Coordinates of C-alpha atoms in Angstrom, one line a residue:
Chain A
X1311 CA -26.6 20.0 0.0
X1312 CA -27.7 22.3 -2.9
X1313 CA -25.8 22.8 -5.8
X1314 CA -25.1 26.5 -5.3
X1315 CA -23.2 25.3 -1.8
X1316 CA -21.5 22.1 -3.0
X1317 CA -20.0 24.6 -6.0
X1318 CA -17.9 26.0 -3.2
X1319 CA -17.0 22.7 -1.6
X1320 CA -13.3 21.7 -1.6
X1321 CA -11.6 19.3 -4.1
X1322 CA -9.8 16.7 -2.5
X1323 CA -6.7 15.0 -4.0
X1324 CA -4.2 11.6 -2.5
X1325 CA -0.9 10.5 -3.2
X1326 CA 1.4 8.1 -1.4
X1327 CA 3.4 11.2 -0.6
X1328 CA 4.6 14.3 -1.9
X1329 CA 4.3 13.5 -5.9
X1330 CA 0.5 14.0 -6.3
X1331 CA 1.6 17.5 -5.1
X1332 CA 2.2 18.0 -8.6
X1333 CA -1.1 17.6 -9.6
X1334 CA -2.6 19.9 -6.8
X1335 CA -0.8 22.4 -8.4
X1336 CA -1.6 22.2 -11.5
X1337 CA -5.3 22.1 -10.1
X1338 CA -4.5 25.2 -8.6
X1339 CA -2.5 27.1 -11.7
X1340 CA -6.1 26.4 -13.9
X1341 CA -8.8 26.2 -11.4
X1342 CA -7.6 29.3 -9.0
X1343 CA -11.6 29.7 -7.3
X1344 CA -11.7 26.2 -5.8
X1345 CA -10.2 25.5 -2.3
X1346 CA -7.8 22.0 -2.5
X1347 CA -7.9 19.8 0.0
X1348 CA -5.1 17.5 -0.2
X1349 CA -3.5 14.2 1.7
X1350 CA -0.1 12.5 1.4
X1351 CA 0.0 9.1 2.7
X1352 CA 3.9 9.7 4.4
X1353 CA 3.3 6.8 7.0
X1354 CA 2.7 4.1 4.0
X1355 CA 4.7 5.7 1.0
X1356 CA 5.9 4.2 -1.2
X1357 CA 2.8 2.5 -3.0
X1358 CA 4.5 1.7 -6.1
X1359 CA 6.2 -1.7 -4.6
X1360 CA 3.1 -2.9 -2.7
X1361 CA 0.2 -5.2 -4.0
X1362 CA -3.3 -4.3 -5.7
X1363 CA -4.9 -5.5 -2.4
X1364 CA -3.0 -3.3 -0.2
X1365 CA -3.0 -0.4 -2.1
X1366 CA -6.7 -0.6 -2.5
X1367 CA -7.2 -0.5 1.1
X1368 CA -5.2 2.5 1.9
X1369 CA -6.7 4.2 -1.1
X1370 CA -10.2 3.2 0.6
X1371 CA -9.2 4.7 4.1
X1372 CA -8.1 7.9 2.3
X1373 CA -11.1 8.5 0.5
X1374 CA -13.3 8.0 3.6
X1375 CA -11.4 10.6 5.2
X1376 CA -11.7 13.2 2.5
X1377 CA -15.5 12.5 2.4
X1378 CA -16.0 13.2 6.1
X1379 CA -14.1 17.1 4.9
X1380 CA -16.8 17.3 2.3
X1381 CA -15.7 17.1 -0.5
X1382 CA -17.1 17.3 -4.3
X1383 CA -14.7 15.4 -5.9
X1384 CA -11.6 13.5 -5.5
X1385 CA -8.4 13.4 -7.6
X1386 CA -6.6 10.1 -7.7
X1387 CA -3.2 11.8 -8.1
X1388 CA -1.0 8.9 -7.4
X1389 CA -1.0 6.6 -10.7
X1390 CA 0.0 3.1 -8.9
X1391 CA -3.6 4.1 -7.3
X1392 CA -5.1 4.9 -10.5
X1393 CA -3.8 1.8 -11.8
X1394 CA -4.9 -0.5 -8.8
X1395 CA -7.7 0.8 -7.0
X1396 CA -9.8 3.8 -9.2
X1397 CA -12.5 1.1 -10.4
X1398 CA -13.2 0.3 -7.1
X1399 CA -13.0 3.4 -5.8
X1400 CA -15.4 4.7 -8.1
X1401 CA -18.2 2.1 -7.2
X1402 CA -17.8 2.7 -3.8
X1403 CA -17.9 6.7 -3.5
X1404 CA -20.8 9.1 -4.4
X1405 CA -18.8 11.7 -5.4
X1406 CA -17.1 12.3 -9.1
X1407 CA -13.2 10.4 -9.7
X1408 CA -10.7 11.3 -11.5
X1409 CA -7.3 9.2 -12.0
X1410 CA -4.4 10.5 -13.6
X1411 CA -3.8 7.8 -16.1
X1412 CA -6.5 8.3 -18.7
X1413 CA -5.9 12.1 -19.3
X1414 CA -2.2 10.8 -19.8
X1415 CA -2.6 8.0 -22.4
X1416 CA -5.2 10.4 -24.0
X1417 CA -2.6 13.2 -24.8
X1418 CA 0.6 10.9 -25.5
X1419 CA -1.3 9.4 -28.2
X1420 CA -2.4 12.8 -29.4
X1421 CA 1.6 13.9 -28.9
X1422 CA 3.0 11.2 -30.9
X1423 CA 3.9 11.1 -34.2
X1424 CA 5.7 7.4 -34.8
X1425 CA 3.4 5.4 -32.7
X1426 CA 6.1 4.4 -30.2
X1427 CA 4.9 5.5 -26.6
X1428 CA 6.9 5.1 -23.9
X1429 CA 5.4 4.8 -20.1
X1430 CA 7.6 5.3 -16.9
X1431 CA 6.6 4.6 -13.6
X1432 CA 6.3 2.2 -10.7
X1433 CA 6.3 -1.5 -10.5
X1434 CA 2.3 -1.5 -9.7
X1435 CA 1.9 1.0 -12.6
X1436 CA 3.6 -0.8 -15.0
X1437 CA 2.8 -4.4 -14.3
X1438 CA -0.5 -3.6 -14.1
X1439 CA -0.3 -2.7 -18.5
X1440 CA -3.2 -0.2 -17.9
X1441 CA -1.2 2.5 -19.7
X1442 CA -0.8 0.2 -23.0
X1443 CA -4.6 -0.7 -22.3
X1444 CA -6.1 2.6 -22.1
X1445 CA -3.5 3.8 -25.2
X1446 CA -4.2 0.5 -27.0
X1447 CA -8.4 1.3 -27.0
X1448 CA -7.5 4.8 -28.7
X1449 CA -5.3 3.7 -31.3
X1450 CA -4.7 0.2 -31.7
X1451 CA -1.9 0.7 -33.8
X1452 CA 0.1 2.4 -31.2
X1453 CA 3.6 0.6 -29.8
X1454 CA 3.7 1.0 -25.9
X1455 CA 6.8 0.4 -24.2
X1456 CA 7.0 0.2 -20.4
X1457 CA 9.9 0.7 -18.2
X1458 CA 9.6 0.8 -14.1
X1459 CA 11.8 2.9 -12.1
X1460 CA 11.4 1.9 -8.9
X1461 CA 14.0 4.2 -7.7
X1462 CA 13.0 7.8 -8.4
X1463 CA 10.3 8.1 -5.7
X1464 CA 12.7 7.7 -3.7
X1465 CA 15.4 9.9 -5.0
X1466 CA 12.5 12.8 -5.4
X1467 CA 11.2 12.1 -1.8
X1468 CA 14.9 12.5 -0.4
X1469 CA 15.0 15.9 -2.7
X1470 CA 17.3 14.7 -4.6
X1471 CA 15.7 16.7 -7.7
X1472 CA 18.8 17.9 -9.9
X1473 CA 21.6 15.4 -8.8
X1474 CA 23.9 13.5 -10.8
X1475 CA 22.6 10.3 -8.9
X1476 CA 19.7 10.8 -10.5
X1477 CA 20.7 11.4 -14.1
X1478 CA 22.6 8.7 -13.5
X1479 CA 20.0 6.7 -12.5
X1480 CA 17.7 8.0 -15.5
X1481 CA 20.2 7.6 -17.7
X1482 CA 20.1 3.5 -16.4
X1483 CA 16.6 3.3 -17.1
X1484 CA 15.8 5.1 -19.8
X1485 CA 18.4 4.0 -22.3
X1486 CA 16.4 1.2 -23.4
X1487 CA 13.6 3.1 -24.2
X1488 CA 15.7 5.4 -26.5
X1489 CA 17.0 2.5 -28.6
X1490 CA 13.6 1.3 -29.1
X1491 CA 13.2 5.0 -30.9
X1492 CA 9.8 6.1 -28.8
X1493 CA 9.3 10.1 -29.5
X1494 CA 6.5 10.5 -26.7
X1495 CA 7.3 9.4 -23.0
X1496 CA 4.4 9.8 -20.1
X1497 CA 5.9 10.2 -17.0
X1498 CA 3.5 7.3 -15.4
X1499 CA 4.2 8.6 -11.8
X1500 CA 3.4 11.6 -10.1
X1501 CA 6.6 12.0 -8.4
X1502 CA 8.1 12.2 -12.3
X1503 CA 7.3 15.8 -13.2
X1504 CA 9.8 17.1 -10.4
X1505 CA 12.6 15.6 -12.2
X1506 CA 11.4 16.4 -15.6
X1507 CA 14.3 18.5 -16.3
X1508 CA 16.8 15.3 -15.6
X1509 CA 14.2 13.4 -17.3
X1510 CA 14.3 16.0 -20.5
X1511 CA 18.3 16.3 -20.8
X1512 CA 18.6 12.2 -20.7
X1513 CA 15.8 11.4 -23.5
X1514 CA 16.7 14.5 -25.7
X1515 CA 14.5 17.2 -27.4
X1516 CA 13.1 15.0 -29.7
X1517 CA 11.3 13.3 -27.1
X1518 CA 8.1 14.6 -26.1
X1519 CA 7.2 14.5 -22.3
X1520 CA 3.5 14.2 -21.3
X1521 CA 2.8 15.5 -17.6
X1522 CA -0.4 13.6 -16.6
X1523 CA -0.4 16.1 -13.4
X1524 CA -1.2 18.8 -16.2
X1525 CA -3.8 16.6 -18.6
X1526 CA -5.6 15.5 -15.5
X1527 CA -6.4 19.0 -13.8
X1528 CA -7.7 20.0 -17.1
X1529 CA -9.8 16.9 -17.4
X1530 CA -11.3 17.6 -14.0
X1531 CA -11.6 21.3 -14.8
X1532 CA -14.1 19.9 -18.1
X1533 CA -15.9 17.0 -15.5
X1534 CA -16.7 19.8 -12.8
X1535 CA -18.0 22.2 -15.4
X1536 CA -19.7 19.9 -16.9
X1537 CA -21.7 19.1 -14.3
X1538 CA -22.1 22.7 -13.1
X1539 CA -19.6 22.2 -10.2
X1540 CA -17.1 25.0 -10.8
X1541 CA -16.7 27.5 -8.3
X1542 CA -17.1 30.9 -9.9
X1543 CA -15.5 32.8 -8.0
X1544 CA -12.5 33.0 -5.0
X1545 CA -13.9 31.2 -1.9
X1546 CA -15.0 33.1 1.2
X1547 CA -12.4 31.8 3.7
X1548 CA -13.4 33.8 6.6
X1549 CA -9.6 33.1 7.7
X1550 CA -9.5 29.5 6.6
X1551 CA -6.7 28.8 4.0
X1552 CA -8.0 28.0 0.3
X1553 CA -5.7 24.9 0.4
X1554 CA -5.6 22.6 2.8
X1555 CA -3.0 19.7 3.7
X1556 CA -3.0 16.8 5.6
X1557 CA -0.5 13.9 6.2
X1558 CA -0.4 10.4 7.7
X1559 CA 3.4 11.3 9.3
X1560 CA 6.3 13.5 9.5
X1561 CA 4.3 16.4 8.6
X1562 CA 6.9 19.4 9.2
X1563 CA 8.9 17.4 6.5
X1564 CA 6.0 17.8 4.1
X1565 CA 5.3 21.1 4.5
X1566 CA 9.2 22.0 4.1
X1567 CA 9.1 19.9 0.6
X1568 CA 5.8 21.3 -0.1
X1569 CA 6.7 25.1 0.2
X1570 CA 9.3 24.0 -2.2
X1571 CA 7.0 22.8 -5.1
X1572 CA 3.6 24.5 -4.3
X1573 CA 4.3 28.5 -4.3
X1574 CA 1.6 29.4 -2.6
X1575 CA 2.3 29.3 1.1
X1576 CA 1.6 26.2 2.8
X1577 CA 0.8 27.6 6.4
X1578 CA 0.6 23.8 7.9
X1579 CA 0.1 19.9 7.3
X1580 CA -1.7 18.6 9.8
X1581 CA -1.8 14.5 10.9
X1582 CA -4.3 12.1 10.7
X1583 CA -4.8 8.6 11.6
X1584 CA -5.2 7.2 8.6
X1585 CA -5.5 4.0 10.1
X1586 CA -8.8 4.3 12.2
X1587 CA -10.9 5.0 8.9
Chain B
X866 CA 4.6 -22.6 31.0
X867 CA 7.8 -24.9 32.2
X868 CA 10.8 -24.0 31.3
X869 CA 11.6 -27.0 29.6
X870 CA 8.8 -26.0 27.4
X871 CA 9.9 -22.8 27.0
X872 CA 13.5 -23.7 25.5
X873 CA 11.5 -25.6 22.4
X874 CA 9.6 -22.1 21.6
X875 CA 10.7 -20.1 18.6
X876 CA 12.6 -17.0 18.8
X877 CA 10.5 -13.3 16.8
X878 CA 12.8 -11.6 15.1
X879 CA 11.1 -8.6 12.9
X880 CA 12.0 -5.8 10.4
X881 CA 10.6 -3.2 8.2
X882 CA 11.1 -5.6 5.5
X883 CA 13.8 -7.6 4.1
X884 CA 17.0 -6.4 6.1
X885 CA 16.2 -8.0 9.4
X886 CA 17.0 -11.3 7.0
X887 CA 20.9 -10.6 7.9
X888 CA 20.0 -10.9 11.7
X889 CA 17.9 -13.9 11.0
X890 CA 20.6 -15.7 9.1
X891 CA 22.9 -15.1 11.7
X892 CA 20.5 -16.6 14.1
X893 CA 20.5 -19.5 12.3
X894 CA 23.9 -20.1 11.7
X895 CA 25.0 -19.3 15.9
X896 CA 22.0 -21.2 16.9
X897 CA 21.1 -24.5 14.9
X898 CA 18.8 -25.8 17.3
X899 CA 16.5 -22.8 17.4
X900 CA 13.0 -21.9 16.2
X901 CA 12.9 -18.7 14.4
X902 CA 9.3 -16.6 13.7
X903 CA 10.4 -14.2 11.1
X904 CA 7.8 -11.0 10.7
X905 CA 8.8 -8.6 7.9
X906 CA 6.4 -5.3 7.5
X907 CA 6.6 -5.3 3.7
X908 CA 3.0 -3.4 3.4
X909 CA 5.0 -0.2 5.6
X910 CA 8.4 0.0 4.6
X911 CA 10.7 1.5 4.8
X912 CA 10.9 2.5 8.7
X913 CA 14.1 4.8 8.2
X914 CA 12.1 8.1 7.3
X915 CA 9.4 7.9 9.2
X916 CA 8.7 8.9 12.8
X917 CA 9.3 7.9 16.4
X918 CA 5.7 7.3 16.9
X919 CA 4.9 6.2 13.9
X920 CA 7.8 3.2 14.1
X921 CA 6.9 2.5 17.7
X922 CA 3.3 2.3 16.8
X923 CA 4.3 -0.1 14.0
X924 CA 6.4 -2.2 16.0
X925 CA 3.9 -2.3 19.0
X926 CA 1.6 -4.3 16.7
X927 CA 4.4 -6.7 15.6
X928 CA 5.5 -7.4 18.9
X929 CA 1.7 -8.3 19.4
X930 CA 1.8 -10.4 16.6
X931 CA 4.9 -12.4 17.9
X932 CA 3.5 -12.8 21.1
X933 CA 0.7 -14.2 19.9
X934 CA 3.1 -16.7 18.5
X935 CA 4.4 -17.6 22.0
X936 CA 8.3 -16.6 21.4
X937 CA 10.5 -17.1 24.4
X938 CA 12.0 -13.8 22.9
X939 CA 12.6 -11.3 20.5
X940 CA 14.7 -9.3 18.2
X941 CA 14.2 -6.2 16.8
X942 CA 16.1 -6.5 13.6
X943 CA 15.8 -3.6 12.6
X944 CA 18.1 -0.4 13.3
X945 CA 15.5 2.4 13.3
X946 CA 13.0 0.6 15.4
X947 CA 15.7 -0.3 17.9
X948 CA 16.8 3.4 17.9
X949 CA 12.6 4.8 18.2
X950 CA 11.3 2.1 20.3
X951 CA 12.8 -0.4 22.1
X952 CA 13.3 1.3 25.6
X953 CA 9.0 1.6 25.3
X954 CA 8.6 -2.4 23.8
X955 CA 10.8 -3.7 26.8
X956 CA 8.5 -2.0 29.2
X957 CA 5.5 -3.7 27.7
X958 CA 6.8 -7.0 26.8
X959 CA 7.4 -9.9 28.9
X960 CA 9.6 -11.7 27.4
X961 CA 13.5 -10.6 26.5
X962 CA 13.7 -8.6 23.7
X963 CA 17.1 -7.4 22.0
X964 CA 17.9 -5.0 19.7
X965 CA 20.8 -4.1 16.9
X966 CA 22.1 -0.7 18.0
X967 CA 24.0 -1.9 22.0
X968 CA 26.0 -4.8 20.3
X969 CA 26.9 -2.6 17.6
X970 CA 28.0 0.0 19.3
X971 CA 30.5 -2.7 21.7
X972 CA 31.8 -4.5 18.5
X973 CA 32.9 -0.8 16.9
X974 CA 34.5 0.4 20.3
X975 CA 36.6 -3.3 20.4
X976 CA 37.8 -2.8 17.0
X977 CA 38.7 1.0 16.6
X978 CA 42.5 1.9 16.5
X979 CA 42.1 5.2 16.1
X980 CA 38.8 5.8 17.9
X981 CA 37.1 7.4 15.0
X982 CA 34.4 5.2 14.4
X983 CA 31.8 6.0 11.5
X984 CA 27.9 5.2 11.8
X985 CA 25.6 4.8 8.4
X986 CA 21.9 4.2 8.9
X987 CA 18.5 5.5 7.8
X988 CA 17.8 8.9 8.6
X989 CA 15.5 7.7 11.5
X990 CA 18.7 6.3 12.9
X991 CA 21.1 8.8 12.3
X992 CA 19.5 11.7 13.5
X993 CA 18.2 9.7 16.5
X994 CA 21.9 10.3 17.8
X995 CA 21.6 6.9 19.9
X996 CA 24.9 5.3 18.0
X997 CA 26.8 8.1 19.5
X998 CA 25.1 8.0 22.7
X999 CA 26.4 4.1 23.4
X1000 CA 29.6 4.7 21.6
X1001 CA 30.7 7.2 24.4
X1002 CA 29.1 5.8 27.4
X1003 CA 31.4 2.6 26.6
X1004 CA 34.8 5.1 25.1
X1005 CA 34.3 8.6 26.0
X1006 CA 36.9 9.5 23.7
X1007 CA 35.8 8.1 20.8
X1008 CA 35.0 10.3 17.9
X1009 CA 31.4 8.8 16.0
X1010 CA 30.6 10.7 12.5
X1011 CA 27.3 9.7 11.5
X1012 CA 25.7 9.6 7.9
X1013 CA 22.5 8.8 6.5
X1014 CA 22.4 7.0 3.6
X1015 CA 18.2 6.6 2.7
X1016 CA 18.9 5.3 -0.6
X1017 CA 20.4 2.4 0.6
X1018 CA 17.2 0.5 1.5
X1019 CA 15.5 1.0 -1.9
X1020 CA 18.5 0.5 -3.8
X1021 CA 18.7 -3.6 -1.6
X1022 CA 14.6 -3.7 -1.3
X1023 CA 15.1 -3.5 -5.2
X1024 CA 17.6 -6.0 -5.5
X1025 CA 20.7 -3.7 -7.3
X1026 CA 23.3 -5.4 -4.5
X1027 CA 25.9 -6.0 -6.9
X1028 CA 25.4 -2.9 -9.9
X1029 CA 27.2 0.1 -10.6
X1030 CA 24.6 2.9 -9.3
X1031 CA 24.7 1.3 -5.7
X1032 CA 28.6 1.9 -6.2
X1033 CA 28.1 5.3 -7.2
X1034 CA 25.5 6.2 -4.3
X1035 CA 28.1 4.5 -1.4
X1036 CA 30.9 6.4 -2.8
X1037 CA 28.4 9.6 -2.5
X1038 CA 27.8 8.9 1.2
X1039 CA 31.1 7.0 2.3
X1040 CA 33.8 9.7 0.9
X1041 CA 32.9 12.5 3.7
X1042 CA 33.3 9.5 6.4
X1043 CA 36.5 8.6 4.6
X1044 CA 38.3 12.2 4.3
X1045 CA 37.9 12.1 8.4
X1046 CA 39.8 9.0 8.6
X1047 CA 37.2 6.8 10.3
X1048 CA 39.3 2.9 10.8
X1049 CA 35.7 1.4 11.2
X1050 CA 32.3 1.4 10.3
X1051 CA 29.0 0.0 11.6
X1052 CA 26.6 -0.7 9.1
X1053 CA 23.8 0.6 11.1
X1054 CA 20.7 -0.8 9.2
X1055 CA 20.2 -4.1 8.8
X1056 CA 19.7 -4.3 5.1
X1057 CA 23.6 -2.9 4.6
X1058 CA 25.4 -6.4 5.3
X1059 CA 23.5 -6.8 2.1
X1060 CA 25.5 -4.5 0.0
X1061 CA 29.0 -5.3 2.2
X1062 CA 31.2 -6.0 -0.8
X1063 CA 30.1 -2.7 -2.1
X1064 CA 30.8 -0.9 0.8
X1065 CA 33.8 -2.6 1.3
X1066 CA 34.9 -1.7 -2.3
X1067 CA 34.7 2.1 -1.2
X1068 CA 35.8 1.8 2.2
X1069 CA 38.9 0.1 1.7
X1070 CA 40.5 -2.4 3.7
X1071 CA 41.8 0.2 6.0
X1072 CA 38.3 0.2 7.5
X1073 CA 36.8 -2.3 9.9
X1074 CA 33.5 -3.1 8.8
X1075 CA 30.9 -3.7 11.6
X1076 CA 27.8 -6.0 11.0
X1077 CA 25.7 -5.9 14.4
X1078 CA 23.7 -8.7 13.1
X1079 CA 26.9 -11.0 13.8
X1080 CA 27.1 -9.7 17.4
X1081 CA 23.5 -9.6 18.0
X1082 CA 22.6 -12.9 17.1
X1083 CA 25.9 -13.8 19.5
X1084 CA 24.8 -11.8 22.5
X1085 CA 21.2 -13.0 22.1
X1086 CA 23.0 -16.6 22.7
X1087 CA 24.9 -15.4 25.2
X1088 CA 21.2 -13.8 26.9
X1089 CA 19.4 -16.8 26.2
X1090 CA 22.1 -19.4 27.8
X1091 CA 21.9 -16.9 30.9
X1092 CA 18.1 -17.5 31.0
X1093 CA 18.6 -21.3 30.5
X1094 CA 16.3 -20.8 27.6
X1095 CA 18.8 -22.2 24.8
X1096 CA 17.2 -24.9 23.1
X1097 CA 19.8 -27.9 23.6
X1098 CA 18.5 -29.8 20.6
X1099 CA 17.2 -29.5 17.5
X1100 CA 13.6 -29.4 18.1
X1101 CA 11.2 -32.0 16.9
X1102 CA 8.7 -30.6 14.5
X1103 CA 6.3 -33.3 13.2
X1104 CA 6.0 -31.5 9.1
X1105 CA 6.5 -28.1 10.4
X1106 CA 9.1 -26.0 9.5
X1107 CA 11.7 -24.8 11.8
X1108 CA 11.8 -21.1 10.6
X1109 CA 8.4 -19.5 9.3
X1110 CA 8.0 -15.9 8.0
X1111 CA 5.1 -13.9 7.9
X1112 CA 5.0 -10.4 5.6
X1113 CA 1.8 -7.8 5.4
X1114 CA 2.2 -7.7 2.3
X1115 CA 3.8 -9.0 -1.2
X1116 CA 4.7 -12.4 0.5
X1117 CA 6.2 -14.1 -3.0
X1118 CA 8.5 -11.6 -3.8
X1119 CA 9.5 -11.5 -0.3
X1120 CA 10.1 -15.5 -0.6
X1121 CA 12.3 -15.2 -4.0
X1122 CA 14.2 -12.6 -2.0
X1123 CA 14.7 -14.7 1.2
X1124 CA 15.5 -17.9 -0.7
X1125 CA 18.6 -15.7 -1.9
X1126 CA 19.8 -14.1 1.6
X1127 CA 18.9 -17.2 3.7
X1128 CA 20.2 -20.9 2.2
X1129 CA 17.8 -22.9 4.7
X1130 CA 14.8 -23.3 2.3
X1131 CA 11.9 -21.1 2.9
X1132 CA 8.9 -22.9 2.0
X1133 CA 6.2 -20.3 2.2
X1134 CA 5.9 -16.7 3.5
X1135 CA 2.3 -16.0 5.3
X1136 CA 0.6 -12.4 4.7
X1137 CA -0.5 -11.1 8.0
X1138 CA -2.8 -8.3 8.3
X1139 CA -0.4 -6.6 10.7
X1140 CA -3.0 -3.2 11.1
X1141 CA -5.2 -5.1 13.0
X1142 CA -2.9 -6.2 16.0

């Protein structure tokens, strides 16, 4: 393909479900030429609890599929992916990767001030230590303290956004990362950002919240320029949508969710399976 | 095979993941003498919101799997996939299969006073409508109120049975069932025997609790001794272990869990790559 038409390929962007949604919008708040297309693993969610090994292998069928719609690049926008399978994934596909953990332990250690980082997200994110890693190689002196909560993916894929279950539930796990005086939290899971504002009210103004849904579509906006594949202008369609989204199940309950979070008209969600590739 | 053989084969039970563990223990206690093949789809769970077709599918490969093991039987230990698929699995299995929703649905109708019987489950289950459906074939005047409670599952899959959030999320679901002045209720998922004293905390004593995996395990007896395929003694095993359990994923936290649901000893849990049956 030649570089002019590969400019006005899609992006393609995976998550276990509906959380790397935040990330394709953010994608589509700074990067408004290029057509998304995006697939939520709904058959499989949630990743978080499940090993390296299997999580690699979904991530592995999803990529395939998003290479046979042609795409440019592909956003990792699922961090227990990121975590687990984005080295391999890399090695394995011709087109440019982004994960969302990086851009996220690049702009909490720019955000804090005291050196104490705190990182929420799933059991594979956080036993895996790649936060602290990654945060560790850009300032050694830094203090990363790591807390899973395995429940919110749940609690955000049931809706459950503003709840008091779910302060309740934040207020459970974040606690001990307030007494251990962190000023900058990452929320280490893309489902996180939708319950930011719970999130906020527990830990306090004096907490800063770092959105790796935000740092990483900025990130990927540099990588694509950089190498000249930015769309420059609003896609022809010829009566296809810009954004595109696919599911493994229970697809009419995505695109309910979806039109919730994405406000820019999610005509359909269609199925694939995810499983034969 | 001779019948005489076929009394000394094991009994499949399966489950999205650790729930069907209830049914199993029950198994064990009504039936010394059997052989149990546990299966428990830990790579997939949870079952409760996904689809009809995507739980049958899922429980087709199982019952391949089980088969392959030569069971003289099996049951599905799991609500949802009792609810989705087993009218299709009996059609395409040939040996007898039960499930948890039928002897459920008897044990409620036997203890009700009042005839307001209340149903919790996964959403899968609930909305499936099939409690209700057995309910009144058996006491057309019985009232059923059904509630989903999809938080249930991550809240025991994470191990929080005795905490102060799972109290807070069953008074959440249970007080609506309780203002209607239900006098018992099924726990219609097999991980909810799990949380019992919890439930029974909110509930009161006023309600009847009903745990199918008690009556299944006693009408699978009760089926088996009608086939003449009880096992009259305990079965002779030369080093191997009279109850084995296979995962598709995470088999040693599976095995910490089991050791505390199941007091028999479980030696080892086998992965099984359950996508390819």
């Amino acid at each position: 393909m030649e570089k002019s038409d590969l400019r006005l390929a899609p992006i393609g962007v995976f998550d276990s479900g509906v959380g790397g949604l935040t990330v394709a919008r953010e994608m589509m708040r700074q990067m408004p030429n290029e057509r998304i297309i995006y697939f939520g693993d709904t058959a499989r969610v949630p990743y978080g609890s499940k090993s390296r090994e299997t999580v690699t292998k979904y991530s592995e069928q999803i990529v395939r599929f998003l290479l046979e719609q042609k795409v440019k690049a592909i956003a990792v926008a699922c961090n227990t992916a990121s975590a687990y399978a984005l080295g391999k994934l890399e090695e394995e596909t011709p087109v440019p990767m982004i994960g969302v953990i990086k851009p996220g332990a690049r702009a909490a250690v720019q955000a804090t001030r005291n050196g104490k980082i705190g990182v929420i997200g799933t059991e594979g994110t956080i036993s895996s230590g790649i936060y602290p890693e990654y945060i560790r190689q850009l300032n050694p002196q830094a203090q990363v303290l790591g807390r899973a909560c395995p429940l919110f993916v749940p609690l955000v894929e049931e809706g459950l956004l503003e709840d008091p279950v779910t302060d309740e539930i934040a207020r459970r796990y974040l606690t001990e990362l307030m007494d251990e005086g962190i000023d900058t939290l990452i929320l280490g899971c893309t489902h996180y950002p939708l319950i930011r504002s719970t999130i906020g009210r527990v830990v306090g103004d004096g907490v800063t919240l770092v959105n790796p849904a935000y740092e990483t579509a900025r990130e990927l906006k540099v990588m694509l320029g950089e190498k000249g594949l930015l769309s420059e202008e609003k896609p022809e369609l010829g009566g296809e949508s810009q954004y595109r989204f696919y599911v493994s199940d229970m697809a009419d309950k995505f695109r309910r969710f979806a039109n919730g979070i994405i406000k820019y008209g999610i005509l359909s969600a269609k199925t694939v399976h995810i499983e034969r590739y």
